[in-house]
Amino acid sequence: MDILISSVEGNRQKLDGGAMFGNAPRPMWEKWHQPDERGRIELACRAMLVEIEAKKILCETGIGAFFEPKLAERYGVQNPNSHILLQSLKKLGVSENDIDAVILSHLHFDHAGGLLRTFAEIQEGKDTLVFPKAKYIVGADAWKRNQTPHFRDKASFIPQLSEKLIESKRLVVVPDGAKSLPDILPKNISFFYSSGHTPGHMHTLVKGSKDTVVFCGDLIPGTAWLHVPITMGYDRFPEQLIDEKQDMYKKAVPENWILFYTHDPKFPASRCRWDENKKAIPFEPVTELVRVKI
């Protein structure tokens, strides 16, 4: 059975480099990501397409283009008038009607905003969710956090999205801690969870005959965050996140997993190994990941 994995670019954004690297000093992080004149770094917001058993499953939807112009500028949304994710899928010969399931690791706007139409379409009254035939899959704790966010991360969620997901009647809330959805997803797809970034962050694991791919989400946004002590200012519990990264490395390194990065501006994925100082570093980074058989 063939399993095909593709990186699908969405709208990019620019965020403050200091916020993205937590307590790491600028002289360190600017070696990895060169900031612009406003101190912002470019970030991808890419999705991962999994094609298996005639099903097309999308891991996340990126930030999309739903923000009003003022907020699009604030969050550095690139190409704010175009839904880049849908354009990227079209280049692969995939339409929004072809997607059977969308797996959402969590519901922050830069990971779930692509479920919404563009701001212009919404203003015109076309405000239905994208992917009209798909199941929208999210973990129980992530859904709860979206419903009742903390004051600290309330701005990270999209107020109108919850209601639209419920109204779709295609929302699937994964039971707390469940590792699979055998009635909806192929057996090759499983989940594990972390909570250092946000409670109930659900990671998708796709196991093929040759390789295993993990959708890292915000546990490891890109290659620079592979370094164990590097976290984001947006992480709710940085020390817990560090422990969770190390726990994942215990399997990912010896089993040679492919790590998929949603925010790395250059590399959609890489493998990972320990260097001589026991630091996690990427190797075999890839610049393209289009229908790679695993």
C-alpha positions as semicolon CSV with decimal commas, in nm:
position;residue;x (nm);y (nm);z (nm)
1;M;0,000;0,000;0,000
2;D;0,146;0,332;-0,107
3;I;0,140;0,630;0,128
4;L;0,225;0,964;-0,030
5;I;0,333;1,267;0,172
6;S;0,332;1,622;0,036
7;S;0,424;1,957;0,183
8;V;0,160;2,216;0,100
9;E;0,249;2,582;0,136
10;G;-0,003;2,820;0,288
11;N;0,014;3,194;0,349
12;R;0,335;3,289;0,524
13;Q;0,361;3,537;0,807
14;K;0,620;3,746;0,988
15;L;0,641;3,751;1,366
16;D;0,875;3,906;1,617
17;G;1,193;3,700;1,637
18;G;1,229;3,749;2,011
19;A;0,879;3,611;2,069
20;M;0,953;3,311;1,848
21;F;1,271;3,225;2,040
22;G;1,162;3,288;2,397
23;N;1,458;3,354;2,626
24;A;1,724;3,289;2,359
25;P;1,922;3,611;2,298
26;R;1,902;3,781;1,960
27;P;2,273;3,731;1,876
28;M;2,196;3,357;1,890
29;W;1,867;3,332;1,703
30;E;1,950;3,580;1,428
31;K;2,216;3,336;1,309
32;W;1,929;3,099;1,226
33;H;1,665;3,348;1,109
34;Q;1,763;3,690;0,979
35;P;1,512;3,950;1,104
36;D;1,375;4,237;0,898
37;E;1,399;4,604;0,997
38;R;1,114;4,553;1,246
39;G;1,276;4,253;1,413
40;R;1,035;4,008;1,251
41;I;1,129;3,673;1,099
42;E;0,956;3,498;0,809
43;L;0,763;3,185;0,897
44;A;0,595;2,926;0,680
45;C;0,246;2,807;0,772
46;R;0,244;2,484;0,575
47;A;0,018;2,183;0,584
48;M;0,097;1,816;0,521
49;L;-0,110;1,617;0,273
50;V;-0,135;1,243;0,332
51;E;-0,271;1,029;0,048
52;I;-0,350;0,677;0,157
53;E;-0,615;0,415;0,070
54;A;-0,778;0,657;-0,177
55;K;-0,818;0,906;0,106
56;K;-0,673;1,256;0,116
57;I;-0,600;1,378;0,466
58;L;-0,468;1,723;0,546
59;C;-0,274;1,794;0,861
60;E;-0,365;2,154;0,948
61;T;-0,457;2,443;0,721
62;G;-0,210;2,722;0,802
63;I;-0,306;3,081;0,878
64;G;-0,519;3,143;0,569
65;A;-0,627;3,493;0,465
66;F;-0,932;3,558;0,684
67;F;-0,791;3,849;0,886
68;E;-0,917;4,201;0,829
69;P;-0,640;4,422;0,683
70;K;-0,538;4,576;1,019
71;L;-0,487;4,237;1,183
72;A;-0,326;4,088;0,873
73;E;-0,066;4,363;0,898
74;R;-0,022;4,311;1,272
75;Y;0,046;3,941;1,228
76;G;0,255;3,985;0,915
77;V;0,031;3,776;0,688
78;Q;0,182;3,753;0,342
79;N;-0,044;3,764;0,033
80;P;-0,334;3,859;0,261
81;N;-0,590;3,865;-0,021
82;S;-0,527;3,512;-0,146
83;H;-0,583;3,168;0,006
84;I;-0,239;3,029;-0,079
85;L;-0,310;2,684;0,066
86;L;-0,591;2,622;-0,182
87;Q;-0,371;2,744;-0,466
88;S;-0,094;2,507;-0,356
89;L;-0,334;2,213;-0,341
90;K;-0,459;2,299;-0,689
91;K;-0,102;2,271;-0,820
92;L;-0,108;1,912;-0,691
93;G;-0,435;1,850;-0,872
94;V;-0,629;1,848;-0,543
95;S;-0,938;2,060;-0,484
96;E;-1,094;2,152;-0,152
97;N;-1,372;1,902;-0,233
98;D;-1,120;1,617;-0,248
99;I;-1,011;1,639;0,116
100;D;-1,164;1,365;0,332
101;A;-1,030;1,478;0,670
102;V;-0,848;1,774;0,824
103;I;-0,648;1,693;1,136
104;L;-0,592;1,998;1,355
105;S;-0,311;1,967;1,607
106;H;-0,461;2,264;1,794
107;L;-0,677;2,561;1,708
108;H;-0,443;2,862;1,715
109;F;-0,516;3,088;1,420
110;D;-0,188;3,016;1,239
111;H;-0,279;2,647;1,229
112;A;-0,656;2,657;1,177
113;G;-0,720;2,990;1,004
114;G;-0,705;2,823;0,665
115;L;-1,044;2,666;0,739
116;L;-1,197;3,008;0,677
117;R;-1,250;3,188;0,347
118;T;-1,056;3,501;0,258
119;F;-1,154;3,830;0,420
120;A;-1,296;3,954;0,089
121;E;-1,511;3,642;0,047
122;I;-1,638;3,669;0,404
123;Q;-1,731;4,033;0,344
124;E;-1,928;3,921;0,039
125;G;-2,123;3,672;0,249
126;K;-1,934;3,359;0,144
127;D;-1,836;3,246;0,489
128;T;-1,872;2,868;0,476
129;L;-1,579;2,659;0,595
130;V;-1,325;2,540;0,342
131;F;-1,311;2,163;0,267
132;P;-1,689;2,104;0,260
133;K;-1,673;1,723;0,259
134;A;-1,402;1,678;0,521
135;K;-1,423;1,565;0,880
136;Y;-1,259;1,825;1,106
137;I;-1,059;1,634;1,366
138;V;-0,928;1,790;1,688
139;G;-0,826;1,651;2,026
140;A;-1,053;1,688;2,330
141;D;-0,813;1,901;2,536
142;A;-0,731;2,128;2,243
143;W;-1,102;2,174;2,177
144;K;-1,163;2,255;2,543
145;R;-0,882;2,510;2,538
146;N;-1,035;2,671;2,231
147;Q;-1,372;2,692;2,405
148;T;-1,234;2,835;2,731
149;P;-0,894;2,990;2,663
150;H;-0,672;3,146;2,926
151;F;-0,644;3,525;2,915
152;R;-0,281;3,483;2,809
153;D;-0,360;3,295;2,487
154;K;-0,715;3,410;2,415
155;A;-0,597;3,619;2,118
156;S;-0,452;3,305;1,955
157;F;-0,798;3,161;1,887
158;I;-1,059;3,255;1,625
159;P;-1,389;3,342;1,798
160;Q;-1,619;3,248;1,509
161;L;-1,447;2,919;1,426
162;S;-1,596;2,710;1,708
163;E;-1,953;2,785;1,604
164;K;-1,880;2,709;1,240
165;L;-1,716;2,377;1,327
166;I;-2,015;2,274;1,535
167;E;-2,264;2,386;1,269
168;S;-2,082;2,183;1,004
169;K;-2,182;1,861;1,184
170;R;-1,849;1,724;1,068
171;L;-1,650;1,806;1,379
172;V;-1,483;1,503;1,536
173;V;-1,343;1,554;1,885
174;V;-1,089;1,284;1,958
175;P;-1,146;1,132;2,305
176;D;-0,889;1,240;2,561
177;G;-0,563;1,053;2,499
178;A;-0,695;0,836;2,214
179;K;-0,417;0,720;1,983
180;S;-0,623;0,648;1,671
181;L;-0,959;0,686;1,498
182;P;-1,007;0,347;1,327
183;D;-1,358;0,430;1,205
184;I;-1,240;0,744;1,023
185;L;-0,868;0,723;0,953
186;P;-0,647;0,446;0,813
187;K;-0,461;0,233;1,065
188;N;-0,129;0,381;0,954
189;I;-0,223;0,711;1,119
190;S;-0,193;0,752;1,493
191;F;-0,160;1,031;1,750
192;F;0,044;1,132;2,049
193;Y;0,012;1,445;2,260
194;S;0,210;1,724;2,417
195;S;0,099;2,018;2,631
196;G;0,401;2,243;2,672
197;H;0,295;2,471;2,387
198;T;-0,078;2,446;2,449
199;P;-0,291;2,188;2,632
200;G;-0,380;1,886;2,422
201;H;-0,151;1,956;2,126
202;M;-0,211;1,650;1,905
203;H;0,069;1,521;1,683
204;T;-0,002;1,302;1,380
205;L;0,223;1,003;1,316
206;V;0,210;0,838;0,973
207;K;0,380;0,500;0,949
208;G;0,469;0,368;0,605
209;S;0,650;0,054;0,495
210;K;0,982;0,242;0,470
211;D;0,950;0,554;0,683
212;T;0,760;0,718;0,966
213;V;0,663;1,085;0,943
214;V;0,565;1,296;1,243
215;F;0,381;1,627;1,214
216;C;0,567;1,828;1,478
217;G;0,336;2,129;1,493
218;D;0,454;2,380;1,754
219;L;0,644;2,123;1,957
220;I;0,924;2,177;1,704
221;P;0,823;2,459;1,465
222;G;1,138;2,428;1,253
223;T;1,498;2,312;1,248
224;A;1,621;2,588;1,480
225;W;1,388;2,463;1,754
226;L;1,536;2,114;1,742
227;H;1,791;2,237;1,997
228;V;1,660;2,106;2,327
229;P;1,657;2,433;2,529
230;I;1,507;2,650;2,252
231;T;1,140;2,733;2,305
232;M;0,897;3,007;2,199
233;G;0,763;3,293;2,404
234;Y;0,421;3,166;2,300
235;D;0,469;2,831;2,476
236;R;0,252;2,796;2,785
237;F;0,490;2,569;2,975
238;P;0,844;2,590;2,826
239;E;1,010;2,348;3,068
240;Q;0,742;2,088;3,001
241;L;0,786;2,140;2,627
242;I;1,160;2,073;2,658
243;D;1,087;1,746;2,838
244;E;0,834;1,652;2,568
245;K;1,086;1,719;2,291
246;Q;1,339;1,494;2,461
247;D;1,078;1,221;2,501
248;M;1,001;1,235;2,129
249;Y;1,371;1,219;2,038
250;K;1,397;0,888;2,222
251;K;1,201;0,734;1,934
252;A;1,253;0,979;1,650
253;V;1,635;0,958;1,649
254;P;1,694;0,580;1,672
255;E;1,398;0,504;1,443
256;N;1,508;0,769;1,193
257;W;1,171;0,944;1,171
258;I;1,107;1,221;0,920
259;L;1,013;1,533;1,115
260;F;0,766;1,762;0,934
261;Y;0,792;2,133;1,018
262;T;0,501;2,369;0,975
263;H;0,689;2,697;1,036
264;D;1,042;2,647;0,901
265;P;1,080;2,897;0,613
266;K;1,331;2,680;0,423
267;F;1,278;2,315;0,504
268;P;0,946;2,131;0,523
269;A;1,112;1,832;0,686
270;S;1,433;1,664;0,796
271;R;1,558;1,370;0,990
272;C;1,728;1,427;1,324
273;R;2,037;1,297;1,500
274;W;2,254;1,372;1,804
275;D;2,583;1,550;1,753
276;E;2,896;1,488;1,959
277;N;2,763;1,720;2,231
278;K;2,432;1,534;2,255
279;K;2,249;1,818;2,085
280;A;1,966;1,741;1,846
281;I;2,051;1,861;1,498
282;P;1,883;1,813;1,159
283;F;2,030;1,607;0,883
284;E;1,898;1,529;0,537
285;P;1,686;1,847;0,537
286;V;1,459;1,863;0,236
287;T;1,367;2,170;0,032
288;E;1,080;1,991;-0,143
289;L;0,843;1,723;-0,025
290;V;0,592;1,645;-0,299
291;R;0,424;1,306;-0,311
292;V;0,713;1,128;-0,146
293;K;0,638;0,760;-0,095
294;I;0,701;0,636;0,259
